[in-house]
């Protein structure tokens, strides 16, 4: 299991989660991305990022609300094809 960053992060990009991540698995390209992304292969499921998020955008994969499920796919896709992931983010 991993953690997923969902819609509330869009255009906020608060990096409190990055600061507390012990394995540096949260990434983004400054000036390009509208949200942060958690690498599912690097995440150790420690949960440190979830309470650090000031907009409550981070969920354990199994707890992602149904209306935010798309972001599980987007986070995985970003590490394979960044442009395709960015294109899936709703306006």
PDB file of N, CA and C in Angstrom:
ATOM      1  N   UNK A   1       0.848  -1.184   0.000  1.00  0.00           N
ATOM      2  CA  UNK A   1       0.000   0.000   0.000  1.00  0.00           C
ATOM      3  C   UNK A   1       0.890   1.244   0.000  1.00  0.00           C
ATOM      4  N   UNK A   2       0.323   2.327  -0.455  1.00  0.00           N
ATOM      5  CA  UNK A   2       1.030   3.601  -0.515  1.00  0.00           C
ATOM      6  C   UNK A   2       0.073   4.716  -0.103  1.00  0.00           C
ATOM      7  N   UNK A   3       0.565   5.898  -0.098  1.00  0.00           N
ATOM      8  CA  UNK A   3      -0.273   7.074   0.139  1.00  0.00           C
ATOM      9  C   UNK A   3      -0.472   7.796  -1.182  1.00  0.00           C
ATOM     10  N   UNK A   4      -1.573   8.534  -1.275  1.00  0.00           N
ATOM     11  CA  UNK A   4      -1.970   9.202  -2.509  1.00  0.00           C
ATOM     12  C   UNK A   4      -2.284  10.663  -2.192  1.00  0.00           C
ATOM     13  N   UNK A   5      -1.830  11.557  -3.068  1.00  0.00           N
ATOM     14  CA  UNK A   5      -2.129  12.980  -2.916  1.00  0.00           C
ATOM     15  C   UNK A   5      -3.272  13.322  -3.864  1.00  0.00           C
ATOM     16  N   UNK A   6      -4.339  13.886  -3.321  1.00  0.00           N
ATOM     17  CA  UNK A   6      -5.572  14.092  -4.071  1.00  0.00           C
ATOM     18  C   UNK A   6      -5.822  15.566  -4.411  1.00  0.00           C
ATOM     19  N   UNK A   7      -7.001  15.858  -4.894  1.00  0.00           N
ATOM     20  CA  UNK A   7      -7.409  17.149  -5.445  1.00  0.00           C
ATOM     21  C   UNK A   7      -7.093  18.375  -4.589  1.00  0.00           C
ATOM     22  N   UNK A   8      -7.257  18.343  -3.268  1.00  0.00           N
ATOM     23  CA  UNK A   8      -6.993  19.570  -2.500  1.00  0.00           C
ATOM     24  C   UNK A   8      -5.571  20.124  -2.648  1.00  0.00           C
ATOM     25  N   UNK A   9      -4.637  19.322  -3.117  1.00  0.00           N
ATOM     26  CA  UNK A   9      -3.253  19.780  -3.309  1.00  0.00           C
ATOM     27  C   UNK A   9      -3.105  20.637  -4.571  1.00  0.00           C
ATOM     28  N   UNK A  10      -4.021  20.499  -5.508  1.00  0.00           N
ATOM     29  CA  UNK A  10      -3.899  21.204  -6.781  1.00  0.00           C
ATOM     30  C   UNK A  10      -3.791  22.704  -6.553  1.00  0.00           C
ATOM     31  N   UNK A  11      -2.769  23.265  -7.132  1.00  0.00           N
ATOM     32  CA  UNK A  11      -2.449  24.692  -7.084  1.00  0.00           C
ATOM     33  C   UNK A  11      -2.105  25.201  -5.680  1.00  0.00           C
ATOM     34  N   UNK A  12      -1.986  24.295  -4.712  1.00  0.00           N
ATOM     35  CA  UNK A  12      -1.542  24.663  -3.364  1.00  0.00           C
ATOM     36  C   UNK A  12      -0.056  24.322  -3.223  1.00  0.00           C
ATOM     37  N   UNK A  13       0.277  23.072  -3.517  1.00  0.00           N
ATOM     38  CA  UNK A  13       1.666  22.600  -3.507  1.00  0.00           C
ATOM     39  C   UNK A  13       2.411  22.894  -2.210  1.00  0.00           C
ATOM     40  N   UNK A  14       1.718  22.834  -1.096  1.00  0.00           N
ATOM     41  CA  UNK A  14       2.388  22.989   0.194  1.00  0.00           C
ATOM     42  C   UNK A  14       3.348  21.807   0.368  1.00  0.00           C
ATOM     43  N   UNK A  15       4.548  22.066   0.767  1.00  0.00           N
ATOM     44  CA  UNK A  15       5.557  21.022   0.844  1.00  0.00           C
ATOM     45  C   UNK A  15       5.817  20.512   2.256  1.00  0.00           C
ATOM     46  N   UNK A  16       4.881  20.708   3.154  1.00  0.00           N
ATOM     47  CA  UNK A  16       5.031  20.182   4.509  1.00  0.00           C
ATOM     48  C   UNK A  16       5.208  18.667   4.488  1.00  0.00           C
ATOM     49  N   UNK A  17       4.520  17.999   3.583  1.00  0.00           N
ATOM     50  CA  UNK A  17       4.624  16.546   3.473  1.00  0.00           C
ATOM     51  C   UNK A  17       6.024  16.131   3.037  1.00  0.00           C
ATOM     52  N   UNK A  18       6.625  16.897   2.145  1.00  0.00           N
ATOM     53  CA  UNK A  18       7.976  16.614   1.671  1.00  0.00           C
ATOM     54  C   UNK A  18       8.957  16.714   2.842  1.00  0.00           C
ATOM     55  N   UNK A  19       8.772  17.719   3.666  1.00  0.00           N
ATOM     56  CA  UNK A  19       9.672  17.950   4.791  1.00  0.00           C
ATOM     57  C   UNK A  19       9.690  16.798   5.792  1.00  0.00           C
ATOM     58  N   UNK A  20       8.558  16.091   5.959  1.00  0.00           N
ATOM     59  CA  UNK A  20       8.489  15.026   6.964  1.00  0.00           C
ATOM     60  C   UNK A  20       8.698  13.625   6.398  1.00  0.00           C
ATOM     61  N   UNK A  21       8.759  13.495   5.086  1.00  0.00           N
ATOM     62  CA  UNK A  21       8.908  12.169   4.476  1.00  0.00           C
ATOM     63  C   UNK A  21      10.321  11.633   4.720  1.00  0.00           C
ATOM     64  N   UNK A  22      10.440  10.482   5.395  1.00  0.00           N
ATOM     65  CA  UNK A  22      11.770   9.960   5.711  1.00  0.00           C
ATOM     66  C   UNK A  22      12.488   9.330   4.524  1.00  0.00           C
ATOM     67  N   UNK A  23      11.775   9.055   3.437  1.00  0.00           N
ATOM     68  CA  UNK A  23      12.411   8.403   2.283  1.00  0.00           C
ATOM     69  C   UNK A  23      12.376   9.266   1.019  1.00  0.00           C
ATOM     70  N   UNK A  24      11.968  10.511   1.151  1.00  0.00           N
ATOM     71  CA  UNK A  24      11.938  11.439   0.015  1.00  0.00           C
ATOM     72  C   UNK A  24      11.202  10.869  -1.197  1.00  0.00           C
ATOM     73  N   UNK A  25       9.989  10.367  -0.967  1.00  0.00           N
ATOM     74  CA  UNK A  25       9.227   9.759  -2.063  1.00  0.00           C
ATOM     75  C   UNK A  25       8.181  10.695  -2.666  1.00  0.00           C
ATOM     76  N   UNK A  26       8.151  11.952  -2.239  1.00  0.00           N
ATOM     77  CA  UNK A  26       7.179  12.915  -2.751  1.00  0.00           C
ATOM     78  C   UNK A  26       7.906  13.861  -3.696  1.00  0.00           C
ATOM     79  N   UNK A  27       7.377  13.933  -4.933  1.00  0.00           N
ATOM     80  CA  UNK A  27       8.076  14.663  -5.980  1.00  0.00           C
ATOM     81  C   UNK A  27       7.138  15.589  -6.747  1.00  0.00           C
ATOM     82  N   UNK A  28       7.740  16.543  -7.449  1.00  0.00           N
ATOM     83  CA  UNK A  28       7.041  17.406  -8.399  1.00  0.00           C
ATOM     84  C   UNK A  28       8.094  18.207  -9.133  1.00  0.00           C
ATOM     85  N   UNK A  29       7.705  18.783 -10.262  1.00  0.00           N
ATOM     86  CA  UNK A  29       8.594  19.667 -10.996  1.00  0.00           C
ATOM     87  C   UNK A  29       8.105  21.088 -10.778  1.00  0.00           C
ATOM     88  N   UNK A  30       8.917  21.876 -10.093  1.00  0.00           N
ATOM     89  CA  UNK A  30       8.543  23.253  -9.778  1.00  0.00           C
ATOM     90  C   UNK A  30       8.305  24.058 -11.054  1.00  0.00           C
ATOM     91  N   UNK A  31       7.215  24.792 -11.060  1.00  0.00           N
ATOM     92  CA  UNK A  31       6.867  25.597 -12.214  1.00  0.00           C
ATOM     93  C   UNK A  31       6.140  24.844 -13.301  1.00  0.00           C
ATOM     94  N   UNK A  32       6.015  23.525 -13.146  1.00  0.00           N
ATOM     95  CA  UNK A  32       5.346  22.699 -14.158  1.00  0.00           C
ATOM     96  C   UNK A  32       4.126  22.008 -13.566  1.00  0.00           C
ATOM     97  N   UNK A  33       4.315  21.363 -12.416  1.00  0.00           N
ATOM     98  CA  UNK A  33       3.230  20.579 -11.822  1.00  0.00           C
ATOM     99  C   UNK A  33       2.287  21.421 -10.992  1.00  0.00           C
ATOM    100  N   UNK A  34       1.037  20.963 -10.927  1.00  0.00           N
ATOM    101  CA  UNK A  34       0.007  21.642 -10.146  1.00  0.00           C
ATOM    102  C   UNK A  34      -0.246  20.950  -8.814  1.00  0.00           C
ATOM    103  N   UNK A  35       0.354  19.780  -8.601  1.00  0.00           N
ATOM    104  CA  UNK A  35       0.212  19.023  -7.358  1.00  0.00           C
ATOM    105  C   UNK A  35       1.489  18.248  -7.107  1.00  0.00           C
ATOM    106  N   UNK A  36       1.587  17.665  -5.934  1.00  0.00           N
ATOM    107  CA  UNK A  36       2.708  16.802  -5.586  1.00  0.00           C
ATOM    108  C   UNK A  36       2.313  15.358  -5.853  1.00  0.00           C
ATOM    109  N   UNK A  37       3.309  14.492  -6.009  1.00  0.00           N
ATOM    110  CA  UNK A  37       3.076  13.088  -6.343  1.00  0.00           C
ATOM    111  C   UNK A  37       3.891  12.191  -5.423  1.00  0.00           C
ATOM    112  N   UNK A  38       3.271  11.109  -4.961  1.00  0.00           N
ATOM    113  CA  UNK A  38       3.967  10.129  -4.120  1.00  0.00           C
ATOM    114  C   UNK A  38       4.330   8.929  -4.980  1.00  0.00           C
ATOM    115  N   UNK A  39       5.609   8.587  -4.975  1.00  0.00           N
ATOM    116  CA  UNK A  39       6.078   7.435  -5.734  1.00  0.00           C
ATOM    117  C   UNK A  39       5.658   6.162  -4.987  1.00  0.00           C
ATOM    118  N   UNK A  40       4.775   5.358  -5.585  1.00  0.00           N
ATOM    119  CA  UNK A  40       4.289   4.163  -4.889  1.00  0.00           C
ATOM    120  C   UNK A  40       5.378   3.114  -4.671  1.00  0.00           C
ATOM    121  N   UNK A  41       6.444   3.161  -5.469  1.00  0.00           N
ATOM    122  CA  UNK A  41       7.533   2.198  -5.291  1.00  0.00           C
ATOM    123  C   UNK A  41       8.491   2.608  -4.184  1.00  0.00           C
ATOM    124  N   UNK A  42       8.530   3.897  -3.861  1.00  0.00           N
ATOM    125  CA  UNK A  42       9.430   4.387  -2.824  1.00  0.00           C
ATOM    126  C   UNK A  42       8.741   4.550  -1.466  1.00  0.00           C
ATOM    127  N   UNK A  43       7.428   4.762  -1.479  1.00  0.00           N
ATOM    128  CA  UNK A  43       6.679   4.995  -0.241  1.00  0.00           C
ATOM    129  C   UNK A  43       6.773   3.776   0.665  1.00  0.00           C
ATOM    130  N   UNK A  44       7.075   4.020   1.937  1.00  0.00           N
ATOM    131  CA  UNK A  44       7.194   2.920   2.898  1.00  0.00           C
ATOM    132  C   UNK A  44       5.963   2.825   3.794  1.00  0.00           C
ATOM    133  N   UNK A  45       4.911   3.557   3.441  1.00  0.00           N
ATOM    134  CA  UNK A  45       3.648   3.489   4.156  1.00  0.00           C
ATOM    135  C   UNK A  45       3.783   3.877   5.627  1.00  0.00           C
ATOM    136  N   UNK A  46       4.623   4.877   5.899  1.00  0.00           N
ATOM    137  CA  UNK A  46       4.825   5.284   7.288  1.00  0.00           C
ATOM    138  C   UNK A  46       3.723   6.226   7.773  1.00  0.00           C
ATOM    139  N   UNK A  47       3.085   6.937   6.840  1.00  0.00           N
ATOM    140  CA  UNK A  47       1.990   7.825   7.207  1.00  0.00           C
ATOM    141  C   UNK A  47       2.398   9.191   7.724  1.00  0.00           C
ATOM    142  N   UNK A  48       3.673   9.507   7.721  1.00  0.00           N
ATOM    143  CA  UNK A  48       4.130  10.799   8.244  1.00  0.00           C
ATOM    144  C   UNK A  48       3.574  11.968   7.444  1.00  0.00           C
ATOM    145  N   UNK A  49       3.341  11.773   6.172  1.00  0.00           N
ATOM    146  CA  UNK A  49       2.884  12.857   5.302  1.00  0.00           C
ATOM    147  C   UNK A  49       1.434  13.257   5.558  1.00  0.00           C
ATOM    148  N   UNK A  50       0.603  12.308   5.907  1.00  0.00           N
ATOM    149  CA  UNK A  50      -0.840  12.569   6.024  1.00  0.00           C
ATOM    150  C   UNK A  50      -1.174  13.679   7.026  1.00  0.00           C
ATOM    151  N   UNK A  51      -0.713  13.610   8.265  1.00  0.00           N
ATOM    152  CA  UNK A  51      -1.053  14.686   9.208  1.00  0.00           C
ATOM    153  C   UNK A  51      -0.319  15.998   8.914  1.00  0.00           C
ATOM    154  N   UNK A  52       0.761  15.944   8.141  1.00  0.00           N
ATOM    155  CA  UNK A  52       1.517  17.158   7.828  1.00  0.00           C
ATOM    156  C   UNK A  52       0.829  18.017   6.767  1.00  0.00           C
ATOM    157  N   UNK A  53      -0.077  17.438   6.012  1.00  0.00           N
ATOM    158  CA  UNK A  53      -0.734  18.162   4.922  1.00  0.00           C
ATOM    159  C   UNK A  53      -1.769  19.143   5.471  1.00  0.00           C
ATOM    160  N   UNK A  54      -1.591  20.445   5.215  1.00  0.00           N
ATOM    161  CA  UNK A  54      -2.516  21.436   5.769  1.00  0.00           C
ATOM    162  C   UNK A  54      -3.883  21.481   5.071  1.00  0.00           C
ATOM    163  N   UNK A  55      -3.996  20.812   3.918  1.00  0.00           N
ATOM    164  CA  UNK A  55      -5.275  20.823   3.189  1.00  0.00           C
ATOM    165  C   UNK A  55      -5.928  19.443   3.141  1.00  0.00           C
ATOM    166  N   UNK A  56      -5.433  18.511   3.937  1.00  0.00           N
ATOM    167  CA  UNK A  56      -5.991  17.148   4.031  1.00  0.00           C
ATOM    168  C   UNK A  56      -6.138  16.489   2.663  1.00  0.00           C
ATOM    169  N   UNK A  57      -5.071  16.559   1.869  1.00  0.00           N
ATOM    170  CA  UNK A  57      -5.093  15.992   0.520  1.00  0.00           C
ATOM    171  C   UNK A  57      -4.516  14.589   0.455  1.00  0.00           C
ATOM    172  N   UNK A  58      -3.922  14.101   1.528  1.00  0.00           N
ATOM    173  CA  UNK A  58      -3.208  12.829   1.490  1.00  0.00           C
ATOM    174  C   UNK A  58      -4.006  11.751   2.228  1.00  0.00           C
ATOM    175  N   UNK A  59      -4.125  10.603   1.543  1.00  0.00           N
ATOM    176  CA  UNK A  59      -4.854   9.459   2.090  1.00  0.00           C
ATOM    177  C   UNK A  59      -4.047   8.188   1.876  1.00  0.00           C
ATOM    178  N   UNK A  60      -4.221   7.227   2.782  1.00  0.00           N
ATOM    179  CA  UNK A  60      -3.732   5.885   2.515  1.00  0.00           C
ATOM    180  C   UNK A  60      -4.499   5.375   1.299  1.00  0.00           C
ATOM    181  N   UNK A  61      -3.836   4.634   0.455  1.00  0.00           N
ATOM    182  CA  UNK A  61      -4.440   4.167  -0.803  1.00  0.00           C
ATOM    183  C   UNK A  61      -5.818   3.549  -0.598  1.00  0.00           C
ATOM    184  N   UNK A  62      -5.975   2.751   0.425  1.00  0.00           N
ATOM    185  CA  UNK A  62      -7.263   2.088   0.683  1.00  0.00           C
ATOM    186  C   UNK A  62      -8.334   3.037   1.212  1.00  0.00           C
ATOM    187  N   UNK A  63      -7.936   4.234   1.619  1.00  0.00           N
ATOM    188  CA  UNK A  63      -8.877   5.195   2.197  1.00  0.00           C
ATOM    189  C   UNK A  63      -9.208   6.371   1.281  1.00  0.00           C
ATOM    190  N   UNK A  64      -8.681   6.376   0.059  1.00  0.00           N
ATOM    191  CA  UNK A  64      -8.954   7.467  -0.876  1.00  0.00           C
ATOM    192  C   UNK A  64     -10.457   7.508  -1.141  1.00  0.00           C
ATOM    193  N   UNK A  65     -11.097   8.656  -0.947  1.00  0.00           N
ATOM    194  CA  UNK A  65     -12.534   8.753  -1.211  1.00  0.00           C
ATOM    195  C   UNK A  65     -12.851   8.395  -2.673  1.00  0.00           C
ATOM    196  N   UNK A  66     -14.011   7.822  -2.890  1.00  0.00           N
ATOM    197  CA  UNK A  66     -14.400   7.401  -4.237  1.00  0.00           C
ATOM    198  C   UNK A  66     -14.293   8.527  -5.251  1.00  0.00           C
ATOM    199  N   UNK A  67     -14.660   9.736  -4.850  1.00  0.00           N
ATOM    200  CA  UNK A  67     -14.625  10.849  -5.802  1.00  0.00           C
ATOM    201  C   UNK A  67     -13.203  11.357  -6.064  1.00  0.00           C
ATOM    202  N   UNK A  68     -12.218  10.783  -5.386  1.00  0.00           N
ATOM    203  CA  UNK A  68     -10.815  11.152  -5.571  1.00  0.00           C
ATOM    204  C   UNK A  68      -9.982   9.980  -6.108  1.00  0.00           C
ATOM    205  N   UNK A  69     -10.628   8.880  -6.450  1.00  0.00           N
ATOM    206  CA  UNK A  69      -9.929   7.657  -6.868  1.00  0.00           C
ATOM    207  C   UNK A  69      -9.015   7.872  -8.072  1.00  0.00           C
ATOM    208  N   UNK A  70      -9.366   8.783  -8.945  1.00  0.00           N
ATOM    209  CA  UNK A  70      -8.548   9.086 -10.119  1.00  0.00           C
ATOM    210  C   UNK A  70      -7.117   9.441  -9.728  1.00  0.00           C
ATOM    211  N   UNK A  71      -6.928  10.033  -8.572  1.00  0.00           N
ATOM    212  CA  UNK A  71      -5.602  10.489  -8.167  1.00  0.00           C
ATOM    213  C   UNK A  71      -4.668   9.337  -7.820  1.00  0.00           C
ATOM    214  N   UNK A  72      -5.202   8.177  -7.497  1.00  0.00           N
ATOM    215  CA  UNK A  72      -4.352   7.003  -7.287  1.00  0.00           C
ATOM    216  C   UNK A  72      -3.675   6.659  -8.609  1.00  0.00           C
ATOM    217  N   UNK A  73      -4.439   6.647  -9.674  1.00  0.00           N
ATOM    218  CA  UNK A  73      -3.897   6.374 -11.009  1.00  0.00           C
ATOM    219  C   UNK A  73      -2.931   7.478 -11.448  1.00  0.00           C
ATOM    220  N   UNK A  74      -3.289   8.719 -11.193  1.00  0.00           N
ATOM    221  CA  UNK A  74      -2.449   9.846 -11.608  1.00  0.00           C
ATOM    222  C   UNK A  74      -1.086   9.799 -10.918  1.00  0.00           C
ATOM    223  N   UNK A  75      -1.058   9.501  -9.619  1.00  0.00           N
ATOM    224  CA  UNK A  75       0.220   9.438  -8.905  1.00  0.00           C
ATOM    225  C   UNK A  75       1.122   8.355  -9.500  1.00  0.00           C
ATOM    226  N   UNK A  76       0.582   7.192  -9.787  1.00  0.00           N
ATOM    227  CA  UNK A  76       1.369   6.108 -10.384  1.00  0.00           C
ATOM    228  C   UNK A  76       1.850   6.521 -11.774  1.00  0.00           C
ATOM    229  N   UNK A  77       0.958   7.070 -12.574  1.00  0.00           N
ATOM    230  CA  UNK A  77       1.269   7.435 -13.945  1.00  0.00           C
ATOM    231  C   UNK A  77       2.371   8.487 -14.027  1.00  0.00           C
ATOM    232  N   UNK A  78       2.407   9.430 -13.085  1.00  0.00           N
ATOM    233  CA  UNK A  78       3.398  10.504 -13.133  1.00  0.00           C
ATOM    234  C   UNK A  78       4.818   9.951 -13.175  1.00  0.00           C
ATOM    235  N   UNK A  79       5.064   8.820 -12.563  1.00  0.00           N
ATOM    236  CA  UNK A  79       6.398   8.238 -12.523  1.00  0.00           C
ATOM    237  C   UNK A  79       6.710   7.418 -13.769  1.00  0.00           C
ATOM    238  N   UNK A  80       5.717   7.281 -14.656  1.00  0.00           N
ATOM    239  CA  UNK A  80       5.905   6.583 -15.924  1.00  0.00           C
ATOM    240  C   UNK A  80       5.850   7.544 -17.106  1.00  0.00           C
ATOM    241  N   UNK A  81       4.914   8.500 -17.045  1.00  0.00           N
ATOM    242  CA  UNK A  81       4.692   9.451 -18.143  1.00  0.00           C
ATOM    243  C   UNK A  81       4.123  10.737 -17.547  1.00  0.00           C
ATOM    244  N   UNK A  82       4.999  11.650 -17.224  1.00  0.00           N
ATOM    245  CA  UNK A  82       4.596  12.870 -16.516  1.00  0.00           C
ATOM    246  C   UNK A  82       3.567  13.687 -17.293  1.00  0.00           C
ATOM    247  N   UNK A  83       3.756  13.818 -18.586  1.00  0.00           N
ATOM    248  CA  UNK A  83       2.800  14.611 -19.374  1.00  0.00           C
ATOM    249  C   UNK A  83       1.418  13.970 -19.373  1.00  0.00           C
ATOM    250  N   UNK A  84       1.343  12.660 -19.462  1.00  0.00           N
ATOM    251  CA  UNK A  84       0.054  11.964 -19.438  1.00  0.00           C
ATOM    252  C   UNK A  84      -0.623  12.141 -18.092  1.00  0.00           C
ATOM    253  N   UNK A  85       0.137  12.090 -17.022  1.00  0.00           N
ATOM    254  CA  UNK A  85      -0.421  12.300 -15.676  1.00  0.00           C
ATOM    255  C   UNK A  85      -0.959  13.715 -15.529  1.00  0.00           C
ATOM    256  N   UNK A  86      -0.184  14.685 -15.976  1.00  0.00           N
ATOM    257  CA  UNK A  86      -0.612  16.068 -15.886  1.00  0.00           C
ATOM    258  C   UNK A  86      -1.896  16.314 -16.675  1.00  0.00           C
ATOM    259  N   UNK A  87      -2.025  15.646 -17.811  1.00  0.00           N
ATOM    260  CA  UNK A  87      -3.217  15.812 -18.670  1.00  0.00           C
ATOM    261  C   UNK A  87      -4.473  15.262 -18.010  1.00  0.00           C
ATOM    262  N   UNK A  88      -4.337  14.324 -17.083  1.00  0.00           N
ATOM    263  CA  UNK A  88      -5.495  13.719 -16.409  1.00  0.00           C
ATOM    264  C   UNK A  88      -6.023  14.561 -15.246  1.00  0.00           C
ATOM    265  N   UNK A  89      -5.271  15.558 -14.823  1.00  0.00           N
ATOM    266  CA  UNK A  89      -5.716  16.379 -13.705  1.00  0.00           C
ATOM    267  C   UNK A  89      -6.848  17.292 -14.185  1.00  0.00           C
ATOM    268  N   UNK A  90      -8.012  17.177 -13.561  1.00  0.00           N
ATOM    269  CA  UNK A  90      -9.144  18.011 -13.969  1.00  0.00           C
ATOM    270  C   UNK A  90      -8.852  19.497 -13.746  1.00  0.00           C
ATOM    271  N   UNK A  91      -9.400  20.311 -14.619  1.00  0.00           N
ATOM    272  CA  UNK A  91      -9.239  21.770 -14.477  1.00  0.00           C
ATOM    273  C   UNK A  91     -10.118  22.327 -13.398  1.00  0.00           C
TER     274      UNK A  91
END
